[in-house]
Coordinates of N, CA and C in Angstrom, one line a residue:
X26 N 1.3 -1.3 0.0 CA 0.1 -0.3 0.3 C 0.7 1.3 0.1
X27 N 0.6 2.1 -1.1 CA 0.7 3.4 -0.8 C 0.4 5.0 -0.3
X28 N 1.1 5.3 0.9 CA 0.3 6.4 1.5 C 0.1 7.9 0.5
X29 N -0.5 8.2 -0.5 CA -0.5 9.5 -0.9 C -1.0 10.9 0.6
X30 N -0.4 11.8 0.9 CA -0.6 13.0 1.5 C -0.5 14.0 1.2
X31 N -2.0 14.5 1.3 CA -2.1 15.8 0.3 C -2.5 16.9 2.1
X32 N -1.7 17.9 1.8 CA -1.9 19.0 3.1 C -3.1 19.6 3.0
X33 N -4.2 19.5 2.3 CA -5.6 19.7 2.8 C -6.3 18.7 3.4
X34 N -7.3 19.1 2.4 CA -8.3 17.9 2.8 C -9.0 16.9 2.1
X35 N -9.2 16.2 2.3 CA -10.2 14.9 1.0 C -11.8 14.9 1.4
X36 N -12.2 14.3 0.4 CA -11.9 13.9 -0.9 C -10.8 14.7 -2.4
X37 N -10.1 14.0 -3.1 CA -9.5 15.0 -3.5 C -9.1 14.1 -4.9
X38 N -10.4 14.1 -5.7 CA -9.9 13.3 -6.9 C -9.4 13.7 -8.1
X39 N -9.4 14.8 -7.8 CA -8.4 15.4 -9.3 C -7.2 15.1 -8.9
X40 N -6.6 14.8 -7.0 CA -5.2 14.3 -7.1 C -4.9 12.9 -7.3
X41 N -6.3 12.1 -7.4 CA -6.1 10.7 -7.7 C -6.1 10.2 -9.2
X42 N -6.4 11.2 -9.8 CA -6.4 10.6 -11.7 C -4.8 10.3 -12.3
X43 N -4.3 11.6 -11.8 CA -2.3 11.0 -12.0 C -2.4 9.5 -12.0
X44 N -2.7 9.0 -11.0 CA -2.2 7.9 -10.3 C -3.0 6.5 -10.6
X45 N -4.3 6.9 -10.9 CA -5.7 5.6 -12.1 C -4.7 5.8 -13.4
X46 N -4.6 6.6 -13.9 CA -3.7 7.2 -15.8 C -2.2 6.4 -15.5
X47 N -2.0 6.8 -14.7 CA -0.6 5.9 -14.3 C 0.0 5.0 -14.1
X48 N -1.2 4.6 -13.6 CA -1.3 2.7 -13.8 C -0.6 1.9 -12.2
X49 N -0.9 3.3 -11.3 CA -0.5 2.9 -10.3 C -1.5 2.1 -9.2
X50 N -1.7 0.6 -8.7 CA -2.4 0.2 -8.6 C -2.9 0.0 -6.6
X51 N -2.2 -0.1 -5.8 CA -2.5 0.4 -4.5 C -2.6 1.0 -3.6
X52 N -2.9 2.2 -3.8 CA -2.9 3.2 -2.5 C -3.7 4.0 -2.5
X53 N -3.8 4.8 -1.0 CA -5.0 5.5 -0.6 C -4.9 6.9 -0.4
X54 N -5.4 8.4 -0.6 CA -4.7 9.4 -0.4 C -6.2 9.6 1.6
X55 N -4.6 10.2 2.1 CA -5.5 11.1 3.7 C -5.2 12.2 3.0
X56 N -6.0 12.7 4.6 CA -5.5 14.5 4.2 C -5.2 15.0 5.9
X57 N -4.1 16.2 5.8 CA -3.3 16.7 6.6 C -4.0 16.7 7.9
X58 N -5.1 17.9 6.7 CA -6.8 18.4 7.5 C -7.5 17.9 7.7
X59 N -7.8 16.6 7.8 CA -8.8 16.1 7.8 C -9.8 16.2 9.1
X60 N -8.7 16.0 10.4 CA -9.7 15.7 11.5 C -9.7 17.6 11.9
X61 N -9.5 18.4 11.2 CA -9.8 20.1 11.8 C -11.1 20.7 11.3
X62 N -11.7 21.3 12.0 CA -12.7 21.9 11.4 C -12.6 23.1 10.9
X63 N -13.5 23.7 10.4 CA -13.3 24.8 9.9 C -13.1 26.3 10.8
X64 N -13.8 26.3 12.0 CA -13.1 26.8 12.8 C -11.7 26.6 13.0
X65 N -11.1 26.0 13.6 CA -10.0 25.7 13.8 C -8.9 25.5 12.3
X66 N -10.0 26.0 11.1 CA -8.6 26.3 10.0 C -8.9 27.8 10.2
X67 N -10.1 28.0 10.9 CA -9.8 29.8 10.6 C -9.1 30.6 11.7
X68 N -8.5 29.5 12.8 CA -7.3 30.0 13.8 C -6.2 30.0 13.0
X69 N -6.5 28.7 12.3 CA -4.5 28.7 12.1 C -4.7 29.6 10.8
X70 N -5.5 29.9 10.1 CA -4.6 31.4 9.4 C -4.7 32.9 9.5
X71 N -4.7 32.2 11.0 CA -4.4 33.5 11.6 C -3.1 33.4 12.3
X72 N -2.6 32.4 12.6 CA -1.0 32.4 12.6 C 0.1 32.8 12.1
X73 N 1.0 33.1 12.8 CA 2.3 33.9 12.6 C 3.1 32.1 11.9
X74 N 3.6 32.6 10.5 CA 4.9 31.8 10.4 C 5.5 32.2 8.5
X75 N 6.8 31.6 8.1 CA 7.4 32.3 7.2 C 6.5 32.3 5.9
X76 N 6.3 30.7 5.6 CA 5.8 30.9 4.5 C 4.4 29.9 4.3
X77 N 3.7 30.9 4.0 CA 1.9 30.4 3.4 C 1.5 29.3 2.5
X78 N 0.8 28.4 2.1 CA 0.8 27.3 1.6 C -0.6 27.5 1.4
X79 N -1.2 27.3 0.3 CA -2.2 27.2 -0.8 C -3.0 25.6 0.1
X80 N -4.1 25.6 0.4 CA -4.3 24.3 0.7 C -6.1 24.6 0.5
X81 N -6.6 23.1 -0.4 CA -7.6 22.9 -0.4 C -8.9 22.0 0.2
X82 N -9.5 22.5 0.2 CA -10.8 22.2 2.3 C -12.0 21.6 1.3
X83 N -12.2 20.6 2.5 CA -13.7 20.0 2.0 C -14.8 21.0 1.1
X84 N -15.0 22.9 1.3 CA -15.8 23.7 1.6 C -14.2 24.7 1.4
X85 N -14.0 24.7 0.5 CA -13.9 25.6 -0.1 C -11.5 25.6 0.3
X86 N -11.1 26.9 0.3 CA -9.6 27.0 0.3 C -8.6 27.6 1.5
X87 N -7.8 27.7 2.0 CA -7.0 28.7 3.2 C -5.6 28.7 2.5
X88 N -5.1 29.6 2.9 CA -3.6 29.6 2.9 C -3.1 29.6 4.2
X89 N -2.0 28.8 4.7 CA -2.0 28.3 6.1 C -0.5 28.5 6.0
X90 N -0.1 28.9 7.3 CA 2.0 28.9 6.8 C 2.6 27.3 7.3
X91 N 3.4 27.1 6.6 CA 4.1 26.3 6.2 C 4.5 25.5 7.6
X92 N 5.1 25.6 8.7 CA 5.2 25.4 9.6 C 4.1 24.8 10.5
X93 N 2.6 25.0 10.3 CA 1.9 24.7 10.9 C 1.2 22.9 10.3
X94 N 1.3 23.5 8.5 CA 1.1 22.4 7.6 C 2.1 21.2 8.3
X95 N 3.3 21.4 8.6 CA 4.6 20.4 8.4 C 4.3 19.6 9.6
X96 N 3.7 19.8 11.1 CA 3.5 19.6 12.3 C 2.8 18.4 11.8
X97 N 1.2 18.9 11.1 CA 0.2 17.5 10.2 C 0.9 16.8 9.8
X98 N 1.5 16.8 8.6 CA 1.9 15.7 7.7 C 3.0 15.3 8.9
X99 N 3.7 15.7 9.5 CA 4.7 14.8 10.8 C 3.7 13.6 11.4
X100 N 3.0 14.0 12.0 CA 1.4 13.1 12.3 C 1.5 12.3 11.4
X101 N 1.0 12.2 10.5 CA 0.1 11.5 9.6 C 1.6 10.5 9.0
X102 N 3.1 11.0 8.8 CA 3.6 9.6 8.4 C 3.8 9.1 9.9
X103 N 4.1 9.2 11.2 CA 4.3 8.4 12.2 C 2.9 7.6 12.1
X104 N 1.8 7.9 11.1 CA 1.2 6.9 12.0 C 0.3 5.9 10.6
X105 N 1.0 6.1 9.4 CA 0.9 5.4 8.1 C 2.4 4.4 7.8
X106 N 3.5 5.3 8.7 CA 5.0 4.5 8.0 C 5.0 3.0 7.9
X107 N 4.5 2.1 9.6 CA 4.5 1.2 9.6 C 3.4 0.4 8.8
X108 N 2.3 0.5 7.8 CA 1.2 -0.1 6.7 C 1.7 0.6 5.9
X109 N 2.7 1.3 5.3 CA 2.8 1.5 4.0 C 4.5 1.4 3.1
X110 N 4.3 1.1 2.4 CA 5.6 0.4 1.4 C 6.2 1.9 0.9
X111 N 5.7 2.9 0.6 CA 6.1 4.4 0.8 C 4.8 5.3 0.9
X112 N 5.2 6.5 1.2 CA 4.7 7.5 1.7 C 5.1 8.7 0.5
X113 N 3.9 9.1 0.0 CA 4.3 10.3 -1.0 C 3.6 11.8 -0.3
X114 N 3.9 13.0 -0.1 CA 4.0 14.0 0.0 C 3.2 14.7 -1.3
X115 N 2.2 15.0 -0.8 CA 1.8 15.7 -2.4 C 1.8 17.0 -2.3
X116 N 2.8 17.7 -2.0 CA 2.4 19.2 -1.6 C 3.8 20.2 -2.6
X117 N 4.4 20.4 -3.3 CA 5.7 21.5 -3.8 C 6.8 22.0 -2.5
X118 N 6.0 21.9 -1.6 CA 7.0 23.2 0.0 C 8.2 21.4 -0.2
X119 N 9.1 22.5 1.0 CA 10.3 21.0 1.2 C 9.8 21.3 2.8
X120 N 9.5 19.7 2.9 CA 9.6 19.2 4.2 C 10.6 18.2 5.1
X121 N 11.2 19.1 6.4 CA 11.9 17.9 6.9 C 11.9 16.4 7.5
X122 N 10.2 16.0 7.3 CA 9.9 14.8 8.0 C 10.6 13.3 7.5
X123 N 11.0 12.8 8.0 CA 11.9 11.9 8.2 C 10.7 10.9 8.3
X124 N 11.2 9.5 8.1 CA 11.1 7.7 8.6 C 12.0 7.1 8.3
X125 N 12.2 6.7 9.9 CA 13.9 5.5 9.8 C 12.9 4.2 9.4
X126 N 11.6 3.9 9.2 CA 11.1 2.7 8.5 C 10.1 2.7 6.9
X127 N 10.0 3.7 6.8 CA 9.1 4.3 5.2 C 9.7 5.3 4.1
X128 N 10.4 4.7 2.6 CA 10.4 5.7 1.9 C 9.4 7.3 2.0
X129 N 9.9 8.1 2.0 CA 8.9 9.3 1.7 C 9.6 10.3 0.6
X130 N 8.6 10.0 0.0 CA 9.0 11.4 -1.3 C 8.1 12.4 -1.5
X131 N 9.0 13.4 -2.0 CA 8.9 14.5 -1.9 C 9.0 15.2 -3.2
X132 N 7.3 15.8 -3.2 CA 7.4 16.3 -5.0 C 8.7 17.1 -5.1
X133 N 9.0 17.8 -4.0 CA 10.3 18.7 -4.8 C 11.5 18.4 -5.2
X134 N 11.5 16.9 -4.5 CA 13.1 16.7 -4.9 C 13.1 15.4 -6.2
X135 N 11.4 15.3 -6.5 CA 11.0 14.8 -8.0 C 11.5 15.7 -8.8
X136 N 10.7 17.4 -8.9 CA 11.0 18.2 -9.5 C 12.6 18.9 -10.1
X137 N 13.5 18.8 -8.8 CA 14.2 19.1 -9.0 C 15.1 17.9 -10.1
X138 N 15.5 16.6 -9.9 CA 15.9 15.9 -10.6 C 15.5 16.5 -12.4
X139 N 14.1 16.3 -12.6 CA 13.4 16.8 -14.0 C 14.3 18.4 -14.7
X140 N 14.6 18.9 -13.5 CA 14.8 20.6 -14.0 C 16.0 20.7 -14.1
X141 N 17.0 19.4 -13.7 CA 18.4 19.2 -13.8 C 19.3 19.9 -15.1
X142 N 18.3 19.3 -16.3 CA 18.0 19.0 -17.8 C 17.9 20.5 -18.2
X143 N 17.2 21.3 -17.3 CA 17.5 22.6 -18.6 C 18.7 23.7 -18.3
X144 N 18.9 23.9 -19.5 CA 20.0 24.4 -20.2 C 20.1 26.4 -19.6
X145 N 21.4 26.7 -20.0 CA 21.7 28.1 -19.7 C 21.1 28.2 -20.6
X146 N 21.5 27.8 -21.8 CA 20.4 29.3 -23.1 C 19.2 29.1 -23.1
X147 N 18.4 28.3 -22.2 CA 16.8 28.2 -22.2 C 16.1 29.0 -21.2
X148 N 15.2 29.2 -21.4 CA 14.1 30.4 -20.7 C 13.1 29.4 -20.2
X149 N 12.6 29.7 -18.4 CA 12.1 29.0 -17.9 C 10.8 29.5 -17.2
X150 N 9.5 29.5 -17.3 CA 8.6 30.1 -16.1 C 8.5 29.1 -15.0
X151 N 8.4 29.7 -14.2 CA 8.1 29.4 -13.1 C 6.4 29.7 -12.6
X152 N 6.1 29.0 -12.4 CA 4.7 29.3 -11.6 C 4.4 29.0 -10.5
X153 N 3.4 29.5 -9.9 CA 3.4 29.3 -8.4 C 1.7 30.2 -8.5
X154 N 1.1 29.5 -7.4 CA -0.7 29.4 -7.0 C -0.5 30.4 -6.5
X155 N 0.0 31.1 -5.3 CA -0.8 32.6 -4.9 C 1.4 33.6 -5.0
X156 N 0.4 34.9 -4.5 CA 1.6 35.7 -5.0 C 1.8 35.5 -3.8
X157 N 1.9 35.2 -2.5 CA 3.1 35.1 -1.4 C 4.1 34.4 -1.6
X158 N 4.2 33.6 -3.2 CA 5.1 32.9 -2.4 C 6.4 33.0 -3.8
X159 N 6.0 33.9 -4.3 CA 6.7 34.9 -5.2 C 8.0 34.9 -4.8
X160 N 8.4 35.4 -4.2 CA 9.4 35.8 -3.6 C 10.4 34.5 -3.1
X161 N 9.5 33.4 -2.6 CA 10.6 32.3 -1.8 C 10.5 31.3 -2.7
X162 N 10.0 31.2 -3.7 CA 10.4 31.1 -5.4 C 11.7 30.9 -5.7
X163 N 12.1 32.7 -6.1 CA 13.3 32.5 -6.3 C 14.5 31.9 -6.1
X164 N 14.4 32.1 -4.5 CA 15.0 31.3 -3.6 C 15.0 29.8 -4.2
X165 N 13.6 28.9 -4.0 CA 13.9 27.9 -3.5 C 14.3 27.4 -5.1
X166 N 14.1 28.1 -6.5 CA 14.3 27.1 -7.7 C 15.9 28.4 -8.4
X167 N 16.8 29.2 -7.5 CA 17.8 29.4 -7.6 C 18.8 29.0 -8.5
X168 N 18.7 27.1 -8.3 CA 19.7 26.2 -9.1 C 19.3 26.4 -10.7
X169 N 18.5 26.7 -10.7 CA 17.9 26.3 -11.9 C 18.6 27.1 -13.1
X170 N 19.5 26.6 -14.0 CA 19.8 27.1 -14.8 C 19.1 27.8 -15.7
X171 N 19.8 29.0 -17.2 CA 19.0 29.6 -17.4 C 18.4 31.0 -17.4
X172 N 17.7 31.6 -18.2 CA 17.2 32.7 -17.7 C 15.1 32.0 -16.8
X173 N 15.1 32.8 -16.3 CA 13.9 32.7 -15.2 C 12.9 33.7 -15.1
X174 N 12.0 33.3 -15.2 CA 9.7 34.3 -15.0 C 9.8 33.6 -14.1
X175 N 9.3 34.1 -12.7 CA 7.9 34.0 -12.1 C 6.7 34.2 -12.3
X176 N 5.8 33.7 -11.7 CA 4.3 33.8 -12.0 C 3.6 33.0 -11.1
X177 N 2.3 33.6 -10.8 CA 1.3 33.3 -9.7 C 0.7 33.4 -10.5
X178 N 0.5 31.7 -10.4 CA -1.7 31.7 -11.7 C -2.2 30.4 -10.6
X179 N -3.4 31.0 -10.3 CA -4.1 30.0 -8.7 C -4.3 28.2 -9.9
X180 N -4.0 27.5 -9.4 CA -4.4 26.1 -10.3 C -5.5 25.5 -10.7
X181 N -6.5 26.5 -9.3 CA -8.7 26.1 -9.6 C -8.6 27.4 -10.4
X182 N -8.0 28.0 -11.0 CA -8.5 29.2 -11.7 C -9.4 28.6 -12.6
X183 N -10.7 29.3 -13.2 CA -11.0 28.5 -14.5 C -11.1 29.1 -15.8
X184 N -9.7 29.9 -15.4 CA -9.2 30.2 -16.7 C -7.3 29.7 -16.4
X185 N -7.0 29.3 -15.5 CA -5.8 28.8 -15.5 C -4.7 28.7 -17.2
X186 N -5.9 27.9 -18.1 CA -5.3 27.0 -18.9 C -5.0 28.5 -19.9
X187 N -5.4 29.9 -20.1 CA -5.4 30.9 -20.4 C -4.3 32.0 -19.6
X188 N -4.1 31.4 -18.6 CA -3.3 32.5 -18.3 C -2.0 31.9 -18.2
X189 N -1.8 30.7 -18.0 CA -0.3 30.2 -18.4 C 0.1 30.6 -19.7
X190 N -1.3 29.9 -21.2 CA -0.4 30.3 -22.5 C -0.5 32.3 -22.6
X191 N -0.6 32.9 -21.2 CA -0.5 34.2 -22.1 C 1.1 34.6 -21.1
X192 N 1.7 34.0 -19.9 CA 2.8 33.9 -20.3 C 4.0 33.2 -20.9
X193 N 3.4 32.1 -21.7 CA 3.8 31.5 -23.1 C 4.5 32.4 -24.1
X194 N 3.1 33.0 -24.3 CA 3.4 34.0 -25.2 C 4.3 35.5 -24.5
X195 N 3.9 35.3 -24.1 CA 5.1 37.1 -23.4 C 6.8 36.5 -23.4
X196 N 7.1 34.8 -22.7 CA 8.3 34.8 -22.5 C 8.7 33.8 -23.7
X197 N 8.2 33.4 -24.0 CA 8.6 32.1 -25.2 C 9.3 31.4 -24.8
X198 N 9.2 30.5 -23.9 CA 10.2 29.7 -22.4 C 10.0 28.4 -23.5
X199 N 11.5 27.9 -23.1 CA 11.5 26.2 -24.0 C 11.1 25.2 -22.5
X200 N 10.5 25.9 -20.4 CA 10.4 24.9 -20.3 C 9.5 25.8 -18.9
X201 N 8.2 25.1 -18.8 CA 7.3 25.2 -17.7 C 7.8 24.3 -16.3
X202 N 7.6 25.2 -15.3 CA 8.0 24.3 -14.0 C 6.3 24.5 -13.6
X203 N 5.9 24.1 -12.3 CA 4.5 24.3 -12.8 C 4.8 24.1 -10.7
X204 N 5.1 24.9 -9.5 CA 5.6 24.9 -8.5 C 4.0 24.8 -7.8
X205 N 3.7 24.1 -8.1 CA 2.4 23.4 -7.1 C 1.2 21.9 -7.6
X206 N 1.5 21.2 -6.3 CA 0.9 20.0 -6.5 C -0.3 20.2 -7.2
X207 N -0.9 21.6 -7.2 CA -2.5 21.2 -7.7 C -3.1 21.7 -9.0
X208 N -1.6 21.9 -9.9 CA -2.0 22.0 -11.4 C -2.2 20.9 -12.0
X209 N -2.9 20.6 -12.8 CA -3.9 19.5 -13.3 C -3.5 18.7 -13.8
X210 N -3.1 17.2 -14.1 CA -2.8 16.4 -14.9 C -2.2 16.7 -16.9
X211 N -3.9 17.1 -17.0 CA -3.6 16.9 -18.7 C -3.3 18.5 -18.6
X212 N -2.7 19.5 -18.2 CA -2.9 20.6 -18.5 C -1.4 20.2 -19.5
X213 N -0.4 19.6 -18.9 CA 0.7 19.1 -19.8 C 0.3 18.7 -20.7
X214 N -0.6 18.0 -21.5 CA -0.6 17.7 -23.3 C -1.1 18.7 -24.2
X215 N -2.4 19.2 -23.0 CA -2.8 20.8 -23.4 C -1.7 21.5 -24.4
X216 N -0.6 21.9 -23.6 CA 0.7 22.5 -23.4 C 1.0 22.2 -24.3
X217 N 2.1 21.4 -24.4 CA 2.8 20.5 -25.2 C 2.6 20.1 -26.1
X218 N 1.2 20.2 -27.2 CA 0.4 20.4 -28.0 C 0.4 21.5 -28.8
X219 N 0.6 22.6 -28.2 CA 0.3 23.9 -28.5 C 1.3 24.6 -28.7
X220 N 2.5 24.5 -28.1 CA 3.6 25.4 -27.8 C 4.7 24.2 -27.3
X221 N 6.0 25.0 -27.9 CA 6.9 24.3 -28.2 C 8.1 24.8 -27.4
X222 N 7.8 24.0 -25.6 CA 8.2 23.9 -25.1 C 7.9 22.6 -23.6
X223 N 8.8 22.3 -23.0 CA 8.6 21.0 -22.1 C 7.8 21.8 -20.8
X224 N 6.9 21.0 -20.7 CA 6.1 21.3 -19.5 C 5.8 20.4 -18.2
X225 N 7.0 21.0 -16.9 CA 7.9 20.2 -16.0 C 6.6 20.0 -14.7
X226 N 5.4 19.0 -15.2 CA 4.0 18.9 -14.3 C 4.4 17.7 -13.2
X227 N 4.6 18.0 -11.7 CA 4.6 16.9 -10.6 C 3.9 15.8 -10.7
X228 N 2.5 16.3 -11.0 CA 1.8 14.9 -10.6 C 1.9 14.5 -11.6
X229 N 2.6 14.2 -13.2 CA 3.3 13.1 -13.9 C 4.4 12.5 -13.0
X230 N 5.3 13.7 -13.0 CA 6.4 12.5 -11.8 C 6.4 12.0 -11.0
X231 N 5.9 12.2 -10.0 CA 5.3 11.6 -8.7 C 4.3 10.3 -9.3
X232 N 3.6 10.5 -9.8 CA 3.1 9.1 -10.3 C 4.0 7.7 -10.7
X233 N 4.7 8.3 -11.3 CA 6.6 7.7 -12.0 C 6.7 6.8 -11.2
X234 N 6.9 7.9 -9.8 CA 8.2 7.9 -9.0 C 7.7 6.7 -8.0
X235 N 6.0 6.5 -7.8 CA 5.6 5.8 -7.2 C 5.5 4.5 -7.7
X236 N 4.7 4.8 -9.1 CA 5.0 3.3 -9.1 C 6.0 2.6 -9.4
X237 N 7.2 3.0 -9.7 CA 8.5 2.3 -9.5 C 9.4 1.7 -8.1
X238 N 8.2 2.1 -6.9 CA 8.5 1.8 -5.3 C 8.7 0.8 -5.3

């Protein structure tokens, strides 16, 4: 059994699509905030921290600081590490949670491996979900070679593809890095079929990684 952790709440059928289409057979999805009430979430949103993370809830969305989410993720890893072949945390942020018993798959590490092939003469558009992440993204992707442009595009926006295409038209990238796990699996085909660029979508990459565990 592979355990998938979303940093918000379940159900999240949109996150499961990549694993179904990628041929992953035995997995379960759990949410870091599944047992947290709406009132508690409102309180968590007000607490201080260094970096805000965008989370999808059963009824809406919220921006909650990284250090708060990380504690919930750590608790879930402890809960499921003995019953899982591997655990994948479905978020592009960097977490320090580890396990001595079970491999932990972090999408940022998987994406970093894919981005290592970007060259000095390439142009890369890096998409984050909220404006609050634009500053930290520049540090996070500092090792990516070539020219970089950062833009905030919400993955659940009704016009997400149009917004991405405007960035492509403005900057003519050779690569796109989607720095949020919420960017849909099917965006890759839509973008690459129309534009001359490589779209790095972490839903694709993690599904492949999990399949080979």
